[in-house]
Structure formats: structure tokens, C-alpha cells
Short mmCIF file of C-alpha atoms in Angstrom, two decimals:
data_model
loop_
_atom_site.label_atom_id
_atom_site.label_comp_id
_atom_site.label_asym_id
_atom_site.label_seq_id
_atom_site.Cartn_x
_atom_site.Cartn_y
_atom_site.Cartn_z
CA MET W 16 -14.84 -0.07 -6.35
CA PRO W 17 -11.76 -2.09 -7.15
CA TYR W 18 -8.44 -0.37 -6.80
CA ILE W 19 -5.43 -1.52 -8.85
CA THR W 20 -1.89 -0.33 -8.20
CA VAL W 21 1.18 -0.96 -10.28
CA GLU W 22 4.63 -0.37 -8.77
CA SER W 23 7.29 -0.35 -11.46
CA GLY W 24 10.30 1.40 -12.89
CA VAL W 25 9.88 4.57 -14.93
CA LEU W 26 7.31 4.28 -17.76
CA SER W 27 6.38 6.42 -20.77
CA ASP W 28 3.04 8.25 -20.88
CA THR W 29 1.81 5.84 -23.54
CA GLN W 30 2.70 2.84 -21.39
CA LYS W 31 0.86 4.35 -18.43
CA GLU W 32 -2.28 5.11 -20.46
CA GLU W 33 -2.18 1.66 -22.03
CA LEU W 34 -1.72 -0.03 -18.66
CA MET W 35 -4.66 1.76 -17.05
CA LYS W 36 -6.90 1.07 -20.04
CA ARG W 37 -6.04 -2.61 -20.45
CA LEU W 38 -5.82 -3.57 -16.77
CA THR W 39 -9.20 -1.95 -16.18
CA GLU W 40 -10.77 -3.71 -19.19
CA ILE W 41 -9.45 -7.13 -18.20
CA SER W 42 -10.32 -6.80 -14.52
CA SER W 43 -13.78 -5.45 -15.31
CA GLU W 44 -14.39 -8.47 -17.52
CA ILE W 45 -13.14 -11.01 -14.96
CA MET W 46 -14.84 -9.40 -11.95
CA LYS W 47 -18.10 -8.50 -13.76
CA ILE W 48 -17.92 -4.94 -12.41
CA PRO W 49 -18.43 -1.94 -14.75
CA GLN W 50 -15.17 -0.24 -15.82
CA GLU W 51 -16.29 3.11 -14.44
CA PHE W 52 -15.84 1.76 -10.90
CA PHE W 53 -12.15 1.01 -11.27
CA VAL W 54 -9.41 3.21 -9.86
CA THR W 55 -5.81 2.67 -10.94
CA THR W 56 -2.56 4.19 -9.78
CA ILE W 57 0.97 3.75 -11.05
CA LYS W 58 3.88 4.27 -8.70
CA GLU W 59 7.15 4.67 -10.56
CA LEU W 60 10.23 3.90 -8.48
CA PRO W 61 13.92 4.25 -9.36
CA ASP W 62 15.83 0.96 -9.81
CA LYS W 63 17.70 1.69 -6.57
CA ASN W 64 14.41 1.52 -4.65
CA PHE W 65 13.33 -1.87 -5.97
CA GLY W 66 14.90 -5.12 -4.89
CA ILE W 67 14.61 -8.84 -5.43
CA GLY W 68 16.38 -11.48 -3.41
CA GLY W 69 17.94 -8.70 -1.37
CA LYS W 70 19.61 -7.09 -4.38
CA THR W 71 18.65 -3.81 -6.08
CA ILE W 72 17.00 -4.19 -9.48
CA ASP W 73 19.94 -2.76 -11.44
CA LYS W 74 22.07 -5.71 -10.26
CA VAL W 75 19.28 -8.20 -10.95
CA LYS W 76 18.96 -6.79 -14.48
CA ALA W 77 22.70 -7.04 -15.14
CA GLU W 78 22.72 -10.69 -14.07
CA TYR W 79 19.61 -11.49 -16.11
CA ILE W 80 21.13 -9.97 -19.25
CA GLN W 81 24.30 -11.99 -18.73
CA THR W 82 22.41 -15.27 -18.22
CA HIS W 83 19.67 -14.83 -20.81
CA ASN W 84 21.58 -12.65 -23.24
CA LYS W 85 18.65 -10.29 -23.62
CA HIS W 86 17.57 -6.96 -22.15
CA ILE W 87 14.75 -6.37 -19.71
CA MET L 27 -1.19 2.55 15.89
CA PRO L 28 -3.48 3.45 13.04
CA TYR L 29 -1.87 4.34 9.77
CA ILE L 30 -3.63 6.62 7.29
CA THR L 31 -2.45 7.16 3.73
CA VAL L 32 -3.72 9.63 1.20
CA GLU L 33 -2.89 9.17 -2.47
CA SER L 34 -3.68 12.29 -4.44
CA GLY L 35 -2.48 14.79 -7.00
CA VAL L 36 0.04 17.46 -6.01
CA LEU L 37 -0.90 19.43 -2.88
CA SER L 38 0.37 22.60 -1.23
CA ASP L 39 2.25 22.44 2.09
CA THR L 40 -0.73 24.01 3.84
CA GLN L 41 -3.08 21.38 2.41
CA LYS L 42 -0.77 18.61 3.55
CA GLU L 43 -0.47 19.98 7.09
CA GLU L 44 -4.21 20.56 7.27
CA LEU L 45 -4.95 17.04 6.00
CA MET L 46 -2.67 15.35 8.53
CA LYS L 47 -4.05 17.45 11.37
CA ARG L 48 -7.75 17.04 10.55
CA LEU L 49 -7.69 13.40 9.45
CA THR L 50 -5.86 12.50 12.66
CA GLU L 51 -8.28 14.49 14.83
CA ILE L 52 -11.37 12.94 13.24
CA SER L 53 -10.03 9.38 13.24
CA SER L 54 -8.81 9.69 16.81
CA GLU L 55 -12.28 10.81 17.84
CA ILE L 56 -14.09 8.01 15.96
CA MET L 57 -11.68 5.24 16.97
CA LYS L 58 -11.17 6.42 20.58
CA ILE L 59 -7.40 6.18 20.19
CA PRO L 60 -5.11 9.05 21.30
CA GLN L 61 -3.89 11.26 18.44
CA GLU L 62 -0.24 10.62 19.27
CA PHE L 63 -0.62 7.03 17.98
CA PHE L 64 -1.58 8.05 14.45
CA VAL L 65 0.80 7.93 11.53
CA THR L 66 -0.15 9.63 8.26
CA THR L 67 1.52 9.69 4.86
CA ILE L 68 0.60 11.56 1.72
CA LYS L 69 1.63 10.18 -1.66
CA GLU L 70 1.40 12.77 -4.39
CA LEU L 71 1.09 11.32 -7.87
CA PRO L 72 1.09 13.10 -11.25
CA ASP L 73 -2.28 13.07 -13.12
CA LYS L 74 -0.78 10.67 -15.67
CA ASN L 75 -0.32 8.07 -12.90
CA PHE L 76 -3.89 8.14 -11.65
CA GLY L 77 -6.80 6.61 -13.51
CA ILE L 78 -10.51 6.04 -13.20
CA GLY L 79 -12.59 3.86 -15.46
CA GLY L 80 -9.41 3.06 -17.37
CA LYS L 81 -8.74 6.70 -18.27
CA THR L 82 -6.00 8.95 -16.87
CA ILE L 83 -7.21 11.64 -14.49
CA ASP L 84 -6.48 14.54 -16.85
CA LYS L 85 -9.08 13.14 -19.26
CA VAL L 86 -11.55 12.47 -16.45
CA LYS L 87 -11.12 16.07 -15.28
CA ALA L 88 -11.69 17.48 -18.76
CA GLU L 89 -14.93 15.51 -19.12
CA TYR L 90 -16.11 16.49 -15.64
CA ILE L 91 -15.52 20.18 -16.34
CA GLN L 92 -17.46 19.89 -19.61
CA THR L 93 -20.40 18.10 -17.96
CA HIS L 94 -20.58 20.00 -14.67
CA ASN L 95 -19.22 23.29 -15.91
CA LYS L 96 -16.90 23.58 -12.90
CA HIS L 97 -13.29 22.86 -12.11
CA ILE L 98 -11.94 20.04 -9.95
CA MET Y 18 -9.44 10.58 -7.66
CA PRO Y 19 -7.94 10.62 -4.21
CA TYR Y 20 -7.61 7.33 -2.46
CA ILE Y 21 -7.55 7.15 1.35
CA THR Y 22 -6.65 4.02 3.29
CA VAL Y 23 -6.89 3.44 6.99
CA GLU Y 24 -4.99 0.55 8.57
CA SER Y 25 -6.20 -0.10 12.08
CA GLY Y 26 -7.35 -2.67 14.59
CA VAL Y 27 -10.85 -4.14 14.37
CA LEU Y 28 -13.63 -1.53 14.11
CA SER Y 29 -17.42 -1.61 14.39
CA ASP Y 30 -19.61 -1.06 11.31
CA THR Y 31 -20.63 2.32 12.66
CA GLN Y 32 -17.01 3.37 13.12
CA LYS Y 33 -16.20 2.32 9.57
CA GLU Y 34 -19.15 4.20 8.08
CA GLU Y 35 -18.37 7.25 10.17
CA LEU Y 36 -14.68 7.16 9.18
CA MET Y 37 -15.40 6.94 5.44
CA LYS Y 38 -17.98 9.72 5.65
CA ARG Y 39 -15.92 12.15 7.74
CA LEU Y 40 -12.51 11.52 6.16
CA THR Y 41 -14.06 12.06 2.73
CA GLU Y 42 -15.84 15.27 3.81
CA ILE Y 43 -12.72 16.75 5.39
CA SER Y 44 -10.39 15.79 2.54
CA SER Y 45 -12.83 17.00 -0.09
CA GLU Y 46 -13.00 20.35 1.69
CA ILE Y 47 -9.20 20.70 2.04
CA MET Y 48 -8.37 19.48 -1.47
CA LYS Y 49 -11.28 21.25 -3.23
CA ILE Y 50 -12.24 18.03 -5.01
CA PRO Y 51 -15.89 16.83 -5.08
CA GLN Y 52 -16.65 14.05 -2.57
CA GLU Y 53 -17.86 11.69 -5.29
CA PHE Y 54 -14.26 11.29 -6.50
CA PHE Y 55 -12.95 9.87 -3.22
CA VAL Y 56 -12.27 6.20 -2.67
CA THR Y 57 -11.66 4.91 0.85
CA THR Y 58 -10.62 1.52 2.17
CA ILE Y 59 -10.22 0.27 5.71
CA LYS Y 60 -7.82 -2.56 6.43
CA GLU Y 61 -8.44 -4.12 9.83
CA LEU Y 62 -5.45 -5.96 11.23
CA PRO Y 63 -5.18 -8.05 14.40
CA ASP Y 64 -3.04 -6.53 17.20
CA LYS Y 65 -0.41 -9.21 16.57
CA ASN Y 66 0.12 -7.81 13.04
CA PHE Y 67 0.70 -4.22 14.09
CA GLY Y 68 3.88 -3.01 15.75
CA ILE Y 69 5.50 0.12 17.06
CA GLY Y 70 9.10 0.44 18.14
CA GLY Y 71 9.53 -3.22 17.25
CA LYS Y 72 6.86 -4.40 19.68
CA THR Y 73 3.41 -5.75 18.84
CA ILE Y 74 0.52 -3.42 19.62
CA ASP Y 75 -0.87 -5.49 22.47
CA LYS Y 76 2.37 -4.90 24.40
CA VAL Y 77 2.39 -1.21 23.50
CA LYS Y 78 -1.20 -0.93 24.74
CA ALA Y 79 -0.39 -2.64 28.03
CA GLU Y 80 2.50 -0.24 28.67
CA TYR Y 81 0.43 2.79 27.71
CA ILE Y 82 -2.37 1.81 30.09
CA GLN Y 83 0.17 1.36 32.90
CA THR Y 84 1.82 4.72 32.25
CA HIS Y 85 -1.24 6.82 31.46
CA ASN Y 86 -3.73 4.89 33.53
CA LYS Y 87 -6.31 4.93 30.75
CA HIS Y 88 -7.43 2.53 28.03
CA ILE Y 89 -6.80 2.86 24.28
CA MET U 25 10.26 -6.46 -10.65
CA PRO U 26 6.86 -4.89 -11.09
CA TYR U 27 4.37 -5.41 -8.33
CA ILE U 28 0.63 -5.31 -9.02
CA THR U 29 -2.01 -5.22 -6.29
CA VAL U 30 -5.73 -5.52 -6.66
CA GLU U 31 -8.00 -4.43 -3.82
CA SER U 32 -11.53 -5.69 -4.34
CA GLY U 33 -14.51 -7.42 -2.82
CA VAL U 34 -14.51 -11.19 -2.34
CA LEU U 35 -13.54 -13.16 -5.46
CA SER U 36 -13.69 -16.84 -6.47
CA ASP U 37 -10.48 -18.87 -6.85
CA THR U 38 -10.99 -18.92 -10.62
CA GLN U 39 -11.32 -15.14 -10.73
CA LYS U 40 -8.15 -14.75 -8.70
CA GLU U 41 -6.15 -17.12 -10.92
CA GLU U 42 -7.52 -15.48 -14.03
CA LEU U 43 -6.71 -11.99 -12.73
CA MET U 44 -3.10 -12.83 -11.86
CA LYS U 45 -2.57 -14.55 -15.20
CA ARG U 46 -4.14 -11.88 -17.40
CA LEU U 47 -2.85 -8.81 -15.54
CA THR U 48 0.66 -10.23 -15.67
CA GLU U 49 0.41 -11.07 -19.39
CA ILE U 50 -0.89 -7.62 -20.31
CA SER U 51 1.56 -5.71 -18.13
CA SER U 52 4.49 -7.81 -19.31
CA GLU U 53 3.54 -7.01 -22.91
CA ILE U 54 3.14 -3.27 -22.30
CA MET U 55 6.24 -2.89 -20.12
CA LYS U 56 8.47 -5.25 -22.15
CA ILE U 57 9.51 -7.08 -18.97
CA PRO U 58 9.44 -10.91 -18.81
CA GLN U 59 6.36 -12.33 -16.99
CA GLU U 60 8.52 -14.20 -14.48
CA PHE U 61 9.46 -10.87 -12.86
CA PHE U 62 5.90 -9.91 -11.95
CA VAL U 63 4.49 -10.22 -8.46
CA THR U 64 0.76 -9.89 -7.91
CA THR U 65 -1.35 -9.76 -4.76
CA ILE U 66 -5.10 -9.62 -4.30
CA LYS U 67 -6.53 -8.04 -1.17
CA GLU U 68 -10.16 -8.96 -0.67
CA LEU U 69 -12.08 -6.55 1.54
CA PRO U 70 -15.66 -6.76 2.82
CA ASP U 71 -18.11 -4.22 1.33
CA LYS U 72 -18.21 -2.43 4.68
CA ASN U 73 -14.49 -1.64 4.34
CA PHE U 74 -14.71 -0.07 0.90
CA GLY U 75 -16.18 3.34 0.23
CA ILE U 76 -16.77 5.78 -2.58
CA GLY U 77 -17.88 9.35 -2.16
CA GLY U 78 -17.88 8.78 1.58
CA LYS U 79 -20.41 5.96 1.42
CA THR U 80 -19.77 2.24 1.95
CA ILE U 81 -19.90 0.11 -1.18
CA ASP U 82 -23.11 -1.71 -0.24
CA LYS U 83 -24.96 1.62 -0.39
CA VAL U 84 -23.23 2.61 -3.64
CA LYS U 85 -24.24 -0.73 -5.15
CA ALA U 86 -27.88 -0.33 -4.08
CA GLU U 87 -28.04 3.12 -5.70
CA TYR U 88 -26.33 1.90 -8.88
CA ILE U 89 -28.80 -0.98 -9.25
CA GLN U 90 -31.69 1.42 -8.79
CA THR U 91 -30.36 3.90 -11.36
CA HIS U 92 -29.02 1.50 -13.96
CA ASN U 93 -31.41 -1.37 -13.29
CA LYS U 94 -28.58 -3.90 -13.36
CA HIS U 95 -26.43 -5.67 -10.80
CA ILE U 96 -22.75 -5.04 -10.09
CA MET R 25 6.74 -14.47 -2.44
CA PRO R 26 6.92 -12.07 0.46
CA TYR R 27 6.85 -8.40 -0.34
CA ILE R 28 8.44 -5.86 2.01
CA THR R 29 7.98 -2.12 1.70
CA VAL R 30 9.72 0.61 3.59
CA GLU R 31 8.27 4.12 3.62
CA SER R 32 10.77 6.63 4.93
CA GLY R 33 12.46 9.95 4.42
CA VAL R 34 15.20 10.34 1.81
CA LEU R 35 17.98 7.72 2.06
CA SER R 36 21.43 7.32 0.52
CA ASP R 37 22.09 4.60 -2.08
CA THR R 38 24.17 2.69 0.47
CA GLN R 39 21.34 2.80 3.01
CA LYS R 40 18.89 1.50 0.43
CA GLU R 41 21.15 -1.36 -0.65
CA GLU R 42 21.89 -2.23 2.95
CA LEU R 43 18.19 -2.16 3.88
CA MET R 44 17.15 -4.48 1.04
CA LYS R 45 19.98 -6.88 1.79
CA ARG R 46 19.50 -7.05 5.55
CA LEU R 47 15.70 -7.01 5.64
CA THR R 48 15.63 -9.83 3.10
CA GLU R 49 18.23 -11.88 5.02
CA ILE R 50 16.42 -11.52 8.34
CA SER R 51 12.95 -12.15 6.93
CA SER R 52 14.15 -15.14 4.93
CA GLU R 53 15.63 -16.60 8.10
CA ILE R 54 12.50 -16.01 10.22
CA MET R 55 10.01 -17.14 7.57
CA LYS R 56 12.10 -20.08 6.27
CA ILE R 57 11.61 -18.91 2.68
CA PRO R 58 14.58 -18.65 0.27
CA GLN R 59 15.90 -15.10 -0.19
CA GLU R 60 15.38 -15.22 -3.95
CA PHE R 61 11.59 -15.05 -3.39
CA PHE R 62 11.66 -11.71 -1.59
CA VAL R 63 10.67 -8.45 -3.24
CA THR R 64 11.48 -5.17 -1.52
CA THR R 65 10.56 -1.60 -2.35
CA ILE R 66 11.56 1.65 -0.69
CA LYS R 67 9.29 4.66 -0.94
CA GLU R 68 11.07 7.87 -0.02
CA LEU R 69 8.75 10.66 1.05
CA PRO R 70 9.55 14.28 1.90
CA ASP R 71 9.17 15.24 5.59
CA LYS R 72 6.12 17.32 4.66
CA ASN R 73 4.33 14.15 3.51
CA PHE R 74 4.87 12.18 6.70
CA GLY R 75 3.01 12.85 9.93
CA ILE R 76 2.70 11.57 13.45
CA GLY R 77 0.08 12.61 15.93
CA GLY R 78 -1.34 14.90 13.25
CA LYS R 79 1.90 16.88 12.89
CA THR R 80 4.33 16.80 9.97
CA ILE R 81 7.62 15.03 10.67
CA ASP R 82 9.75 18.18 10.57
CA LYS R 83 7.85 19.46 13.62
CA VAL R 84 8.05 16.09 15.36
CA LYS R 85 11.82 16.05 14.78
CA ALA R 86 12.27 19.56 16.15
CA GLU R 87 10.40 18.64 19.34
CA TYR R 88 12.31 15.37 19.71
CA ILE R 89 15.65 17.13 19.40
CA GLN R 90 14.59 19.67 22.03
CA THR R 91 13.41 16.98 24.46
CA HIS R 92 16.12 14.37 23.92
CA ASN R 93 18.91 16.71 22.96
CA LYS R 94 19.93 14.52 20.03
CA HIS R 95 19.28 14.44 16.30
CA ILE R 96 17.10 11.97 14.37
CA MET O 16 8.52 7.88 11.21
CA PRO O 17 9.42 4.99 8.96
CA TYR O 18 6.68 2.54 8.15
CA ILE O 19 7.52 -1.06 7.22
CA THR O 20 5.00 -3.50 5.80
CA VAL O 21 5.43 -7.18 5.17
CA GLU O 22 3.00 -9.00 2.88
CA SER O 23 3.35 -12.74 3.24
CA GLY O 24 1.60 -16.03 3.70
CA VAL O 25 0.25 -17.05 7.12
CA LEU O 26 2.80 -16.73 9.95
CA SER O 27 2.94 -17.89 13.57
CA ASP O 28 2.73 -15.36 16.42
CA THR O 29 6.39 -15.95 17.20
CA GLN O 30 7.38 -15.25 13.61
CA LYS O 31 5.38 -12.04 13.60
CA GLU O 32 6.91 -10.81 16.88
CA GLU O 33 10.37 -11.77 15.70
CA LEU O 34 9.88 -10.02 12.35
CA MET O 35 8.70 -6.75 13.91
CA LYS O 36 11.53 -6.80 16.44
CA ARG O 37 14.34 -7.62 14.03
CA LEU O 38 13.19 -5.53 11.05
CA THR O 39 12.86 -2.53 13.36
CA GLU O 40 16.30 -3.09 14.93
CA ILE O 41 18.04 -3.44 11.57
CA SER O 42 16.26 -0.51 9.93
CA SER O 43 16.81 1.70 12.94
CA GLU O 44 20.52 0.92 12.79
CA ILE O 45 20.81 1.55 9.03
CA MET O 46 18.67 4.70 8.99
CA LYS O 47 20.01 6.15 12.28
CA ILE O 48 16.47 6.73 13.53
CA PRO O 49 15.44 5.63 17.06
CA GLN O 50 13.45 2.37 17.13
CA GLU O 51 10.51 4.00 18.89
CA PHE O 52 9.68 5.85 15.65
CA PHE O 53 9.12 2.70 13.59
CA VAL O 54 5.72 1.36 12.71
CA THR O 55 5.39 -2.14 11.27
CA THR O 56 2.43 -4.04 9.86
CA ILE O 57 2.16 -7.60 8.63
CA LYS O 58 -0.47 -8.49 6.05
CA GLU O 59 -1.03 -12.22 5.82
CA LEU O 60 -2.53 -13.35 2.53
CA PRO O 61 -3.70 -16.83 1.49
CA ASP O 62 -1.57 -18.55 -1.20
CA LYS O 63 -4.41 -18.07 -3.68
CA ASN O 64 -4.05 -14.29 -3.34
CA PHE O 65 -0.34 -14.16 -4.07
CA GLY O 66 1.15 -14.66 -7.50
CA ILE O 67 4.47 -14.66 -9.30
CA GLY O 68 4.93 -14.77 -13.04
CA GLY O 69 1.14 -14.83 -13.35
CA LYS O 70 0.77 -18.04 -11.36
CA THR O 71 -0.63 -18.39 -7.84
CA ILE O 72 1.92 -19.17 -5.15
CA ASP O 73 0.74 -22.73 -4.52
CA LYS O 74 1.71 -23.61 -8.10
CA VAL O 75 5.02 -21.75 -7.82
CA LYS O 76 5.79 -23.67 -4.61
CA ALA O 77 4.99 -27.03 -6.21
CA GLU O 78 7.35 -26.30 -9.10
CA TYR O 79 10.09 -25.06 -6.79
CA ILE O 80 9.90 -28.20 -4.66
CA GLN O 81 10.14 -30.35 -7.78
CA THR O 82 13.15 -28.44 -9.15
CA HIS O 83 15.06 -27.85 -5.93
CA ASN O 84 13.88 -30.89 -4.05
CA LYS O 85 13.23 -28.88 -0.92
CA HIS O 86 10.23 -27.23 0.74
CA ILE O 87 9.51 -23.52 1.02
#
């Protein structure tokens, strides 16, 4: 009974449905376990509650955009 | 210091209190560890953020109701 | 599809079976969700990997035994 | 900085590499976030520590094999 | 790529920033791993969803204040 | 009752004790909650079970050493 969790920023309903569908398909294929046994949860967190390198994600994003000149 | 987490759909205050009380009692009894050492958290997630077999829970529920002719 | 996790010290097989059975029964009853929808995992951690009040559990246990004159 | 965790039974090194690679690719594509921002962990648990419907996974597997006449 | 999670009551933005910064600094120092590799998340839960000794945190707080004559 | 978890590679006993002590001190100070209310767990995972950017940590480490000319 594999259990997959995704912690991320806010997502649309379509993204959530797509994620659960695709992650289950892929994992089922790799693990050789029927899809019906997979449980998935998505935990959406505000940018203020997510950090990398000790900085909140909104600051990481701003720096990334500046360096790479594209949005994330 | 056992730590018990429940991830579920939205619950009433009474259900949450009851869950923490009963799960702690039972686990304390089985593990032979005093109740005061137990920490419990409940993480309520919307149906859109919970999946089984690659499908969101609202679809799973609809199918279950159709097959079993009862609500969950 | 509720998901229940227990993080604890090392447990016997009987304790693990008992925990999964009883926690599922109780939660199913409180949440009004059929037992078949419950997923449970138990994560056993060594005492060195568990802390309370900033101290590892083996030290907490030693103090508790001294104060309460009983084992945990 | 999305974080993806998989809790499962024991896996081979190839399955673990494949899982991290594919789950990151898919999620990156759906979320429109560069792959380099994804963190993945795999938590392998013994069958005795995983339950569904209040029963440990080894019993669930045995019943599934009997009903579906195939291994999982 | 260490991953640190804090589950707590509601926090201010300053507390969250401070937590991510300091926890990453300290852990980086102890583990000898560069800060840039650390991911941190903060999961804020209402008092009703947090329990100790089988009681919700609001009751635990009330008792603590009565016994210690100070707020938490 | 804040709960702090660290997921990391294998650590020494001293590192684990130090982590629990310091993370609790810092968080207690920032959150204004007495240390005795903090629970900490450390989940040590093998490098094969940890990934970033879809690659297992052993590969990430090798690349980092090559680029930065120092060990992590």
C-alpha cells in the first residue's frame, strides 16, 4: 500500500488531479504494484512556510528569476 | 514519546477531541507507555488533495456510494 | 482515505498488529468511514532519534523512572 | 521547492533511482517548476509496519493473491 | 539534502523566517552540510488539531497556565 | 506542542543529541514556548533514498565536490 505525499505551493484542481493520476501510474509501473493500492496526498503550503537554504521560497524565487531571467 | 498523526478529510471538533483521546488511550495500553507521553496531530485535507488509485477522493466516494449504496 | 501514522520506539509484531487493528477500528467508528479505507504505517525509531524537551528519549526515560519509580 | 515522499515496501536501487527521476520529471512538468527544485525521499517500511483496513500488508497481499490469482 | 519540518500552532511571518534561518544555520553547522542544501517547511495547525496526553492543546495550555502561572 | 523532524543521511550520536538540543533551544526562543513542550525526531535515510532534481544524493554529492572542490 504505497503512500505518496507531495508538499508544494498552491495548485489548481487540474494540477492536483493530474499529479495524483500520473504519479500513481508511474509508481505503479516501477514498483509492479496495482494502481488501486496507492494512496496520494497533496499538502499545499504558503510560500512563507517553505524554505530553502534558510530563506523563504518567495525570496528564493525572486533570486532565481533575477539569475535565470525566467519565472518559476 | 510516541507521535500519532491522522490525515483525513474535514472533521468536527468533537471528532477531533474523541480521536485524540481514544487513539492515545488505545496506543498507551498496547505500547505500555503512559498517556502523558503521547503527542497527536490531525491534518485535515480537502477531498481534492487526497487520492486513491490515482483518483481524487470525491470520485472514489461517488463510486463507492454507487456500488455499496451507502454514504462514506 | 484516512492515513494514520505512528512514530514510536521498537515494537513487537503483536503490538504492531494490535495497533493497526485497534486504531483503525476506533477511527473508523469516530469518523464514520468504513475500515477498508484506512491506511496505517508504523515508523520505529531508535531512542537516540527521538527527543523531548531537547533531550533524547533514553535520558527522558531515566529521569521518569527515577521520579515515578516505574518503567516506561 | 516541492518535496515528494514515497512510503513503500523494500525497493531495489534501480527502482529507487527510477522513481526519483520519473516522479520529479512528471511533477516538474505538471507544476511548471524546474526539476532542480524538487526534493524526493523514499521511506522503505517492512510489511509488518504497513496496514490497510486494520490488517498488516502481508495479510492483505495473501488475500489479494487468492482473489485475483496474481502476485503484488 | 536534509529536510526539516516544524509542526506548530499559528506563527507570525517574522517567526517563520527566523525559524527557517536559524534552524538551517544550526543544522548546517552540526551536520557539516552547506546551508544551500537544506529544505524547511512549517506546518501550522489549529490548537484543536494538536494533542498531548490525549487532550487538545487548548486544554493543555489552560492547565499549564494554572499550574505554572505563566502563558505559553 | 511543537513537533520538529529532521530527515537526513546517517548521523553520529553526538550530532543527533546536539541537533535535538539546539533545534529545541532555538525554536523555543523564537516561538516563546517552553522547551519541555518540544518533541523532535530524526529520520536517517540512506543516500539512495534521498534525491534532489530527480537524482539520488550520492550523484548530487559527486557533482558538488567536482564543482566546489570540497566535500559535503
